[in-house]
Amino acid sequence: MTMHDITATRRGFLAGAGLVIGVAIAPKYLSAAPTGVPAGGGPELLPLNAFVKIGTDDTVTVLSKHIEFGQGPFTGLATLVAEELDADWGQMRAVHSPTDNKIYANLLFGLQGTGGSSSIANAYEQMRTAGATARAMLVAAAAEEWKVPASEITVEKGRIKHAASNKESGFGAFADKAAKQTPPDNPKLKDPKDFVLIGRELPKLDTKAKTNGTAIFTLDIAPDNLLIAVVAHPKHFGATVKSFDDNEARKVKGVVDVKQMPQGVAVYADNTFAALKGRDALKIEWDLSKAETRSSQELATDYAKHFNEPGLEATNTGNVEEAFKQEGLQTIEAEIVFPFLAHAPMEPLDAVFIKAADGSVDVYTGAQFPGFDQQVAAQLLGLDESKVRVNTQLAGGSFGRKAQFGSPYMQEAAAVYAATGGDRPLKHMWTREDDIQGGFYRPMYAHKMRGAINKDGEITAWEQVIVGQSIMAKADLDSTSVEGASNLPYHVPNLKVTSHNTKLVIPPLWWRSVGHTHTGFAVETFVDELLIRVGKDPVEGRLALLAKTSRHAGVLRKAAEMANWGATVPEGRARGVAVVESFGSFVGQVAEVSVGADGAPRVHKVWCAVDCGIAVNPNIIKAQMEGGIGYGLGAVLFDAVTLGKGGKIMQSNFHDYRSIRINEMPDVAVEIIKSTEKPTGVGEPGVPPVGPAVANAWRKLTGAPVRQLPIVNLISS
């Protein structure tokens, strides 16, 4: 079966011609033509290198090595190519690249993968070089055809011109000849002062398709004779199937089979409704002998026992112990508990498997690390990796959920497919409940903070203990547990940060902004308390602790300026501030908050200043800051995955693990600091500052510091 056989029952995407969905399109030396073009055909695409294809209709298609799940790599990477190619933005397109850990490696990871807000950061020069290379090959082809020196040819807005002979052409006319040219070794890149597209607010390439319904996600792929599979998972982490009764499940019309899997019990059906009804009809006895049976409260109590034990040293400067012994000190202590957090992307995990006539298998999924998925699928299907093609699809968010060591989701999905023998195409699906209760959470953390202030109002000592799971599964220090604390941006002469790695059967995973989700909150609320204790302004006090020329100070000043910090605030409101560096980007935020009618914080406005180096596309940067603020705000106000009595997972869907509502979203103003530094990430850095900024405003309003998240749970208790 090929993509020509696939129909999208929900969207009818085959109606359009020329659409290239996210399937394997090989680099120049692997393939001369794309696969996966929907029925109806389209322009011939000729590869000029592994990242750029020129269409006979003048379109330029960029092969994105990074998955597009809303954060903007299709547009960002295409901008880099278009800038050096001197293309017109209207002719740019983007699709996902094939899976190849070498050709399409993330240059920061050494393998193909998206994460750490690294898409633009790692590909900035690589994609510009791809564009410059393609331009040089087009110019060489035109010079050869027109019999003129290449040095006399110019390219502007997608048009190749030779002024002396008055000759002009689009890219498509020379695509074939250009593809046969020898690529230059080191094409010259533009001086940033000459940029035409980089720095402009260009419209996103994927917006139109996502708004008119033609964009293709994994869920849309529905080949003929498709089998649907769902798995019944335990409600306790670490539990396994002891026994099950599938008699009632098999009576459900449309249910085809039921099989026990390592992860639970799989139900196979002809349609989604039957699969879900069949799963509901299963009677499963779970073995809890190795399950986590402690509640979240019991875990918090156990975590606190580590506070006074020697930990893994992350930072130890000066002499903290002696500093706390000095006379005339004011000492502040705080213990802060952070809950488990689910990622809750709008699209839960899913994958489609289709066996080809030669026995090879195509896998369609929103692959964040497609090489890992390919390896796991090949192993479970008993095939060589070359016989498994992972075709990355657009995905409805991730926030870290799809970036997993060992691809545990693919382990389940591929095993479920393998158990069928592969006679029918199969779609493996997780529901929202599977996702919320499926683990791979941002771990639960507990922090103990201690600070000392001398008689002159100076912070002289800072001690911080962090307790939680190691996301990297390390026995020694995990830098992701302490990032943002171990490299405290504020000058404190005596600083000590330690951590303790707890071991749970609950699988941990990075969550949007990773360690900064908790260290940013702990550091920024605690420094605020220290400054307020001695009567210092939160902005001026921070600036006094930062190097004057630091980028932290730059975004802090800008955010304060935007908010007119120090001016009179409307009655019943207060403002809080925070500044956090993550993934090489610096973000300062000011939040204006009041007490809502329900007694919870009502956030009215957030002013955000970001320094992320050269702003490739300001439109995307602003969108990511706005989205990060909404995402982070929802988490700090409302979200927690809790374990109840006996360790049972209590939340299941958006009614009890909810996102921020549209009427709760504050007005957000974003300004980007002009910079000549290389671009850094923007997908995650907007998240960490909003929580502490809101908490600091809340403390001003109520006098109560926030020691436990989410805030609404603290209020209700």
XYZ file of C-alpha atoms in Angstrom:
717
model
C 0.000 0.000 0.000
C 1.237 3.483 -0.825
C 0.145 6.918 0.256
C -2.005 7.021 -2.884
C -4.289 4.518 -1.153
C -4.637 6.495 2.038
C -7.768 8.538 2.532
C -8.314 11.029 5.311
C -11.829 10.345 6.499
C -11.923 13.485 8.624
C -10.514 15.996 6.211
C -10.439 14.672 2.653
C -6.937 16.009 2.101
C -6.501 14.273 -1.248
C -8.629 16.891 -2.939
C -5.676 19.227 -3.353
C -2.809 18.701 -5.750
C 0.808 19.309 -4.941
C 0.560 18.940 -1.180
C 3.555 17.100 0.232
C 2.783 15.587 3.597
C 5.440 14.648 6.112
C 6.754 11.475 4.579
C 10.150 10.337 3.346
C 11.696 12.742 0.874
C 15.290 11.692 0.410
C 18.352 13.900 0.088
C 19.899 14.357 -3.349
C 22.151 11.351 -3.380
C 19.501 8.968 -2.030
C 16.492 9.785 -4.190
C 15.611 11.920 -7.148
C 11.902 12.129 -6.413
C 9.701 12.452 -3.345
C 7.302 9.813 -2.145
C 4.006 10.426 -0.461
C 2.578 12.967 -2.931
C -1.214 12.773 -2.616
C -3.319 11.622 -5.562
C -3.613 14.338 -8.167
C 0.121 14.805 -8.447
C 2.019 18.038 -8.186
C 5.088 19.819 -9.491
C 8.262 17.824 -9.894
C 10.629 18.553 -7.015
C 14.326 18.436 -7.810
C 16.804 18.139 -4.932
C 19.705 20.581 -4.820
C 20.941 19.262 -1.477
C 19.662 17.326 1.531
C 17.565 20.268 2.706
C 16.310 22.098 -0.390
C 14.132 21.061 -3.341
C 13.184 23.363 -6.186
C 9.861 22.751 -7.935
C 9.299 23.202 -11.659
C 6.626 25.705 -10.593
C 9.318 27.832 -8.821
C 8.337 26.640 -5.348
C 11.123 25.988 -2.864
C 10.551 23.107 -0.455
C 12.671 22.953 2.678
C 13.133 19.564 4.325
C 12.845 20.182 8.051
C 14.889 17.845 10.191
C 12.826 19.049 13.162
C 9.223 18.090 13.819
C 6.640 20.831 13.496
C 4.230 20.657 16.430
C 3.397 24.323 16.633
C 6.687 25.832 17.739
C 7.630 27.039 14.255
C 10.603 25.134 12.743
C 8.956 24.847 9.322
C 8.823 28.631 9.119
C 12.085 29.323 10.942
C 14.217 26.915 8.941
C 12.581 28.014 5.692
C 13.394 31.631 6.590
C 17.082 30.754 6.930
C 17.109 29.011 3.547
C 15.085 31.732 1.808
C 17.369 34.473 3.113
C 20.486 33.039 1.521
C 18.639 31.753 -1.549
C 17.156 35.222 -2.132
C 13.772 33.602 -2.574
C 10.412 35.291 -2.305
C 8.549 34.235 0.842
C 5.475 33.350 -1.210
C 7.310 30.506 -2.943
C 8.534 28.822 0.245
C 7.190 25.476 1.465
C 8.318 23.015 4.145
C 7.912 19.304 4.833
C 9.467 16.903 7.299
C 12.746 15.322 6.257
C 13.283 11.570 6.104
C 14.561 9.796 9.184
C 18.353 9.757 9.220
C 20.414 10.208 12.373
C 23.474 11.293 10.395
C 22.242 13.490 7.569
C 19.527 15.144 9.629
C 21.236 15.151 13.008
C 20.545 17.889 15.499
C 24.046 19.350 15.682
C 23.730 19.768 19.456
C 22.579 16.172 20.040
C 24.515 14.202 17.421
C 21.334 12.477 16.233
C 18.039 13.505 14.683
C 15.800 15.007 17.303
C 13.856 18.048 18.368
C 14.063 19.431 21.890
C 15.799 21.803 24.233
C 14.532 24.752 22.183
C 17.359 23.965 19.779
C 15.815 23.879 16.293
C 16.997 27.306 15.141
C 20.029 27.409 17.427
C 21.614 24.267 15.975
C 20.580 24.846 12.356
C 21.207 28.577 11.997
C 24.335 28.343 9.867
C 23.543 24.892 8.453
C 20.277 25.958 6.825
C 21.673 29.270 5.664
C 24.489 27.335 4.013
C 21.936 25.041 2.356
C 20.200 28.097 0.930
C 23.435 29.711 -0.218
C 24.489 26.436 -1.843
C 21.222 26.135 -3.741
C 21.516 29.754 -4.888
C 25.030 29.204 -6.190
C 23.908 26.114 -8.135
C 20.975 27.971 -9.680
C 23.256 30.849 -10.665
C 25.784 28.415 -12.169
C 23.021 26.749 -14.182
C 21.735 30.088 -15.456
C 25.248 31.257 -16.364
C 25.817 28.072 -18.319
C 22.488 28.359 -20.149
C 22.788 32.066 -20.885
C 26.523 31.841 -21.597
C 27.343 34.749 -19.302
C 29.674 35.057 -16.289
C 28.068 33.913 -13.034
C 29.394 37.069 -11.374
C 27.046 39.163 -13.522
C 23.928 37.307 -12.404
C 21.782 38.565 -9.546
C 18.980 36.905 -7.616
C 16.197 38.833 -5.953
C 12.789 37.741 -4.645
C 12.989 34.424 -6.429
C 14.014 35.813 -9.806
C 17.334 35.126 -11.513
C 18.454 38.094 -13.623
C 21.217 39.129 -16.017
C 20.886 42.868 -16.537
C 23.220 43.219 -19.565
C 21.266 40.735 -21.699
C 17.921 41.576 -20.116
C 17.375 37.906 -19.345
C 15.281 36.818 -16.374
C 13.884 33.550 -15.040
C 12.302 31.901 -12.044
C 13.995 29.068 -10.192
C 11.946 26.270 -11.756
C 13.304 26.677 -15.286
C 16.822 25.926 -14.022
C 15.952 23.372 -11.337
C 16.960 20.351 -13.421
C 20.226 21.839 -14.631
C 21.036 23.251 -11.193
C 20.579 19.822 -9.602
C 23.427 18.562 -11.805
C 25.865 21.302 -10.804
C 28.744 20.683 -8.420
C 27.884 22.295 -5.069
C 30.361 24.956 -3.877
C 32.508 23.965 -0.908
C 32.077 27.096 1.178
C 29.369 29.377 -0.155
C 29.592 32.889 1.219
C 26.896 33.796 3.714
C 25.369 37.237 4.050
C 26.448 39.819 6.559
C 23.532 40.198 9.009
C 23.220 43.869 8.009
C 22.143 42.678 4.560
C 19.353 40.399 5.765
C 16.073 40.858 3.917
C 13.880 38.139 5.452
C 15.586 37.287 8.737
C 14.166 39.648 11.322
C 10.855 40.197 9.510
C 7.480 39.099 10.844
C 6.783 36.526 8.146
C 3.548 34.486 8.242
C 3.954 30.878 9.356
C 3.986 28.351 6.538
C 1.700 25.885 8.313
C -0.992 28.301 9.513
C -3.225 28.172 6.425
C -3.407 24.378 6.296
C -4.061 24.166 10.020
C -6.889 26.662 9.830
C -8.618 25.393 6.690
C -8.462 21.738 7.704
C -6.018 20.446 5.106
C -3.095 19.862 7.477
C -2.406 16.168 8.050
C -1.837 14.731 11.512
C -1.342 11.065 12.372
C -4.962 10.769 13.409
C -6.031 11.776 9.883
C -4.281 8.859 8.191
C -6.898 6.207 7.464
C -5.963 3.610 4.817
C -8.474 1.019 3.712
C -9.111 -1.939 6.023
C -7.594 -0.054 8.973
C -7.491 -1.788 12.347
C -7.769 0.355 15.501
C -5.981 -0.667 18.699
C -6.145 0.716 22.227
C -4.508 -0.638 25.375
C -5.974 -0.850 28.877
C -3.309 0.454 31.260
C -3.174 0.138 35.070
C -4.233 2.973 37.374
C -1.160 2.406 39.539
C 2.411 2.899 38.344
C 4.381 -0.332 38.339
C 1.291 -2.574 38.284
C 1.103 -5.481 35.829
C -1.655 -7.728 34.515
C -2.414 -10.607 36.867
C -5.376 -11.957 34.925
C -8.146 -10.690 32.668
C -11.557 -11.690 31.347
C -12.279 -10.556 27.787
C -15.601 -12.348 27.222
C -17.738 -9.198 27.318
C -15.197 -7.247 25.302
C -15.314 -9.762 22.462
C -19.107 -9.414 22.318
C -18.842 -5.753 21.323
C -19.679 -5.372 17.635
C -16.516 -4.497 15.713
C -14.026 -5.943 18.210
C -11.650 -8.240 16.344
C -9.239 -9.505 18.990
C -7.897 -9.012 22.509
C -4.282 -9.674 23.469
C -2.176 -9.238 26.587
C 0.825 -6.957 26.092
C 3.689 -6.026 28.437
C 2.003 -2.650 29.002
C -1.542 -3.963 29.601
C -4.310 -5.523 27.507
C -4.799 -4.515 23.859
C -8.180 -4.411 22.161
C -8.312 -4.526 18.344
C -11.382 -3.352 16.469
C -12.672 -2.188 13.112
C -13.361 1.298 14.449
C -12.454 3.565 17.346
C -15.854 3.346 19.043
C -15.744 -0.445 19.167
C -12.158 -0.440 20.420
C -13.001 1.903 23.299
C -16.217 0.075 24.208
C -14.359 -3.217 24.117
C -11.659 -1.848 26.388
C -14.298 -0.613 28.827
C -15.793 -4.120 28.936
C -12.542 -5.781 29.992
C -12.290 -7.172 33.510
C -8.646 -6.973 34.605
C -7.062 -7.977 37.890
C -3.852 -6.031 38.414
C -0.799 -7.192 40.350
C 0.196 -4.310 42.650
C 3.120 -6.084 44.330
C 5.657 -3.811 42.611
C 3.443 -0.754 42.240
C 3.858 2.681 43.804
C 1.316 2.733 46.627
C 2.273 5.967 48.374
C 0.123 9.042 47.969
C 1.533 12.379 46.819
C 1.376 13.631 50.400
C 3.314 10.601 51.624
C 5.895 11.155 48.897
C 6.275 14.803 49.972
C 6.861 13.672 53.553
C 9.492 11.184 52.405
C 11.154 13.816 50.217
C 11.463 16.203 53.147
C 13.497 13.606 55.052
C 16.357 14.248 52.606
C 16.619 17.949 53.435
C 19.035 17.443 56.304
C 21.065 14.663 54.680
C 24.284 15.164 52.697
C 23.427 15.533 49.011
C 25.049 15.618 45.593
C 26.989 18.844 45.362
C 26.051 21.077 42.441
C 27.621 24.358 43.609
C 29.660 25.291 46.665
C 31.310 28.715 46.659
C 32.539 30.666 49.657
C 31.697 29.077 53.009
C 27.962 28.779 53.556
C 28.197 27.133 56.960
C 30.399 29.890 58.377
C 28.344 32.606 56.718
C 25.210 31.516 58.554
C 27.071 31.700 61.890
C 27.768 35.426 61.615
C 26.110 37.758 64.110
C 23.358 40.202 63.285
C 21.873 38.167 60.459
C 18.293 37.910 59.328
C 17.570 34.374 58.167
C 14.698 33.253 55.962
C 13.809 29.643 55.270
C 11.325 28.179 52.834
C 10.191 24.722 51.776
C 8.433 24.493 48.400
C 6.713 21.422 46.933
C 6.148 21.013 43.198
C 3.685 18.372 41.915
C 3.917 15.892 39.090
C 2.891 17.582 35.842
C 1.505 15.921 32.712
C 2.344 17.498 29.365
C -1.245 17.267 28.089
C -0.641 18.192 24.435
C -3.847 18.582 22.463
C -3.013 15.496 20.388
C -2.425 12.354 22.481
C 0.078 9.767 21.294
C -0.750 7.818 18.149
C 0.901 5.929 15.289
C -0.121 4.211 12.056
C 1.633 1.108 10.677
C 1.316 0.028 7.032
C 3.096 -2.988 5.531
C 4.326 -2.595 1.947
C 4.301 -5.347 -0.688
C 7.999 -6.052 -0.098
C 7.444 -6.646 3.635
C 8.852 -3.306 4.716
C 6.781 -1.118 7.032
C 5.877 2.544 6.992
C 5.252 4.145 10.372
C 3.410 7.456 10.507
C 3.706 9.329 13.790
C 4.636 12.653 15.342
C 8.215 11.563 15.941
C 10.313 13.881 18.078
C 13.292 11.504 17.903
C 12.494 9.504 14.746
C 15.737 7.543 14.763
C 14.901 6.080 18.186
C 11.410 5.205 16.970
C 12.852 3.530 13.880
C 15.263 1.418 15.922
C 12.586 0.283 18.364
C 10.007 -0.460 15.679
C 12.518 -2.463 13.631
C 13.522 -4.516 16.651
C 9.957 -5.355 17.666
C 8.874 -6.082 14.100
C 11.903 -8.299 13.447
C 13.062 -6.176 10.531
C 16.266 -4.489 9.520
C 16.125 -0.747 10.202
C 16.320 -0.104 6.459
C 12.959 -1.858 6.145
C 11.224 0.506 8.567
C 10.441 4.040 7.440
C 9.383 6.468 10.147
C 7.439 9.240 8.425
C 7.223 12.200 10.764
C 3.823 13.895 10.814
C 2.625 17.233 12.063
C 1.793 16.897 15.747
C -0.614 18.702 18.023
C 1.941 19.806 20.588
C 4.392 17.832 22.689
C 6.038 20.014 25.371
C 8.564 17.177 25.801
C 6.064 14.291 25.838
C 7.273 12.711 22.594
C 10.985 12.979 23.496
C 11.651 9.753 25.356
C 14.699 7.588 25.955
C 14.133 4.182 24.407
C 10.882 5.306 22.735
C 8.548 3.597 25.257
C 5.465 4.696 23.347
C 6.794 3.111 20.157
C 7.632 -0.009 22.164
C 3.950 -0.360 22.960
C 2.625 0.664 19.551
C 5.010 -1.566 17.576
C 4.396 -4.534 19.871
C 0.637 -4.134 19.435
C 1.082 -4.071 15.643
C 3.556 -6.966 15.606
C 1.091 -9.151 17.516
C -1.339 -8.933 14.569
C 1.126 -10.260 12.024
C 0.768 -7.050 10.044
C -1.940 -8.306 7.683
C -3.954 -5.109 8.137
C -2.816 -1.523 8.556
C -3.115 -0.525 12.203
C -3.638 2.711 14.066
C -2.551 2.611 17.701
C -4.137 5.339 19.810
C -3.930 6.783 23.284
C -6.936 8.640 24.651
C -6.748 11.764 26.791
C -7.131 9.565 29.868
C -4.236 7.375 28.746
C -2.143 10.502 28.343
C -2.947 12.168 31.678
C -2.533 8.898 33.568
C 0.337 7.544 31.491
C 3.283 8.846 33.481
C 6.396 10.383 31.960
C 5.594 13.435 34.032
C 7.620 16.424 35.050
C 8.824 14.898 38.321
C 7.628 15.930 41.733
C 10.264 18.091 43.453
C 10.797 19.554 46.894
C 13.115 22.487 47.627
C 14.481 23.721 50.923
C 15.822 27.263 50.792
C 17.816 29.179 53.386
C 19.079 32.720 52.992
C 21.038 35.116 55.192
C 20.940 38.929 55.122
C 23.494 41.022 57.028
C 22.896 44.284 58.894
C 23.621 46.259 55.717
C 20.763 44.525 53.904
C 23.049 42.391 51.746
C 22.343 38.750 50.892
C 25.445 37.013 52.214
C 24.509 33.335 52.016
C 22.180 31.096 50.031
C 21.644 27.385 50.561
C 19.298 25.299 48.426
C 18.485 21.590 48.609
C 16.552 20.000 45.722
C 14.901 16.580 46.021
C 13.356 14.732 43.081
C 13.762 12.092 40.410
C 16.653 12.257 37.980
C 15.137 12.678 34.527
C 18.390 11.389 33.071
C 18.215 8.321 35.363
C 21.569 9.184 36.896
C 23.005 8.010 40.198
C 25.256 11.063 40.378
C 24.357 14.708 39.875
C 21.722 15.349 37.225
C 22.282 18.822 35.828
C 18.644 19.050 34.731
C 17.576 18.887 38.381
C 19.655 21.889 39.416
C 19.884 24.059 36.292
C 18.899 27.612 37.120
C 19.908 27.146 40.762
C 23.460 25.853 40.517
C 24.258 28.733 38.158
C 22.437 31.354 40.227
C 22.643 34.624 38.267
C 22.728 36.797 41.372
C 25.955 37.626 43.154
C 25.872 35.912 46.534
C 29.326 35.383 48.083
C 28.399 32.143 49.824
C 26.328 29.735 47.761
C 25.636 26.045 48.165
C 23.246 23.950 46.063
C 22.821 20.196 46.528
C 20.391 17.621 45.202
C 19.027 14.182 46.028
C 17.890 11.712 43.364
C 14.788 9.819 44.421
C 13.875 6.505 42.830
C 10.245 5.840 41.907
C 8.516 3.507 39.466
C 6.721 6.566 38.079
C 8.531 7.317 34.799
C 9.867 10.912 34.674
C 10.355 13.080 31.621
C 11.384 16.595 30.708
C 8.509 19.049 30.583
C 8.505 22.382 28.783
C 11.648 24.157 30.136
C 12.770 21.084 32.151
C 14.540 21.964 35.419
C 13.741 25.637 35.127
C 10.070 24.780 35.740
C 10.861 24.411 39.439
C 14.254 26.050 39.977
C 13.091 29.262 38.286
C 10.095 29.435 40.607
C 12.092 28.624 43.738
C 14.931 31.056 42.983
C 12.762 33.962 41.847
C 10.224 33.768 44.680
C 12.947 33.350 47.293
C 15.147 36.222 46.095
C 12.006 38.366 46.059
C 11.305 37.500 49.687
C 14.866 38.301 50.698
C 14.755 41.678 48.977
C 11.368 42.599 50.401
C 12.517 41.630 53.907
C 15.062 44.443 53.843
C 12.810 46.915 52.081
C 14.417 46.762 48.660
C 12.531 47.178 45.421
C 12.284 43.802 43.624
C 13.578 45.226 40.331
C 16.301 47.512 41.695
C 17.326 44.878 44.222
C 17.784 42.291 41.504
C 19.698 44.694 39.294
C 22.094 45.383 42.150
C 22.853 41.653 42.316
C 23.380 41.300 38.553
C 26.278 42.431 36.410
C 25.235 45.731 34.813
C 25.897 44.485 31.289
C 24.397 41.036 31.777
C 21.603 39.905 29.516
C 19.577 39.096 32.649
C 19.736 42.756 33.557
C 18.834 43.782 30.025
C 15.528 41.898 29.908
C 14.724 42.842 33.502
C 15.122 46.540 32.741
C 13.090 46.237 29.553
C 10.217 44.353 31.233
C 10.142 46.914 34.053
C 10.151 49.754 31.520
C 7.316 48.143 29.547
C 5.206 47.799 32.699
C 6.117 51.275 33.955
C 7.330 49.599 37.118
C 6.990 51.804 40.155
C 3.925 53.646 38.849
C 0.610 53.485 40.677
C -1.146 50.146 40.209
C -4.950 49.945 39.928
C -6.643 49.405 43.279
C -6.834 45.772 44.317
C -3.965 44.730 42.099
C -0.273 44.051 42.622
C 2.679 43.358 40.376
C 5.360 40.743 40.597
C 8.554 40.315 38.621
C 10.846 37.448 37.643
C 13.760 36.872 35.284
C 15.006 33.460 34.150
C 17.587 32.254 31.645
C 16.882 28.926 29.982
C 18.286 27.316 26.837
C 20.528 30.297 26.234
C 17.650 32.789 26.136
C 16.854 35.421 28.759
C 13.290 36.351 29.692
C 12.048 38.955 32.126
C 8.361 39.210 33.010
C 6.123 41.442 35.098
C 2.653 40.144 36.026
C -0.278 42.222 37.251
C -2.568 40.201 39.516
C -5.694 40.622 41.605
C -7.759 38.310 43.819
C -10.522 36.867 41.642
C -14.147 36.358 42.629
C -13.369 32.721 43.482
C -10.459 33.739 45.699
C -7.850 32.554 43.196
C -5.337 34.774 41.392
C -6.685 36.695 38.406
C -3.810 37.612 36.099
C -4.669 40.695 34.072
C -1.500 41.437 32.141
C 2.006 40.126 31.608
C 4.810 42.251 30.178
C 7.566 40.090 28.682
C 11.032 41.015 27.423
C 13.110 38.353 25.666
C 16.727 38.245 24.514
C 17.195 35.239 22.219
C 19.994 36.523 20.017
C 19.218 37.350 16.402
C 15.440 37.274 15.982
C 14.949 35.064 12.921
C 11.182 35.539 12.911
C 9.795 37.989 15.513
C 6.271 36.742 14.873
C 7.167 33.229 16.030
C 9.170 34.513 18.990
C 6.233 36.568 20.230
C 3.852 33.654 19.696
C 6.110 31.327 21.663
C 6.390 33.806 24.528
C 2.608 34.219 24.585
C 2.031 30.477 24.391
C 4.656 29.769 27.032
C 3.057 32.289 29.383
C -0.372 30.697 28.919
C 1.037 27.194 29.362
C 3.076 28.095 32.433
C 0.259 30.090 33.966
C -2.183 27.196 33.631
C 0.275 24.908 35.388
C 1.115 27.229 38.268
C -2.531 28.087 38.915
C -4.324 24.783 38.368
C -2.300 21.711 37.455
C -1.092 18.715 39.415
C -1.166 14.981 38.873
C -1.744 13.575 42.334
C -1.574 10.082 43.710
C -4.377 9.312 46.128
C -4.588 6.731 48.868
C -2.812 3.576 47.774
C -1.046 5.387 44.927
C -4.004 5.562 42.522
C -3.770 8.300 39.874
C -6.506 10.832 40.600
C -6.685 12.967 37.434
C -7.879 11.749 34.047
C -8.914 14.535 31.657
C -9.201 18.285 31.249
C -12.020 18.515 33.800
C -9.578 17.788 36.630
C -6.257 18.515 34.897
C -7.247 21.644 33.123
C -5.675 24.105 30.775
C -6.089 27.817 31.227
C -9.383 29.007 29.714
C -9.504 31.726 27.082
C -11.188 34.150 29.495
C -8.365 33.523 31.971
C -5.592 34.331 29.524
C -4.012 37.684 30.406
C -3.168 40.433 27.976
C 0.460 39.819 26.985
C 2.917 42.387 25.654
C 6.212 41.104 24.240
C 9.316 43.013 23.249
C 12.419 41.440 21.732
C 15.846 42.770 22.659
C 17.876 43.589 19.554
C 20.972 41.439 19.480
C 23.820 40.311 17.264
C 24.316 37.086 19.230
C 23.541 33.792 17.482
C 19.904 32.720 17.838
C 18.898 30.719 20.886
C 15.698 28.902 21.814
C 12.222 30.354 22.245
C 9.943 27.303 22.555
C 10.452 26.926 26.298
C 11.992 30.074 27.872
C 8.656 31.919 28.108
C 7.374 29.385 30.652
C 9.589 29.663 33.780
C 9.230 33.367 34.718
C 5.437 33.619 34.729
C 4.906 31.380 37.766
C 7.207 33.279 40.143
C 6.064 36.650 38.774
C 2.465 35.741 39.634
C 3.446 34.243 42.998
C 5.409 37.367 43.921
C 2.393 39.546 43.092
C 0.166 37.171 45.063
C 2.394 37.514 48.121
C 2.078 41.297 47.877
C -1.704 41.016 47.701
C -2.233 38.476 50.461
C 0.944 38.477 52.524
C 1.190 34.725 51.996
C 4.174 33.270 50.114
C 3.407 30.386 47.746
C 5.024 27.245 49.147
C 3.067 24.651 47.201
C 1.737 24.415 43.669
C -0.728 24.695 42.090
C -1.931 27.869 43.793
C -5.639 26.952 43.658
C -4.959 23.800 45.675
C -3.098 25.875 48.245
C -6.054 28.240 48.532
C -8.657 25.472 48.777
C -6.676 23.735 51.519
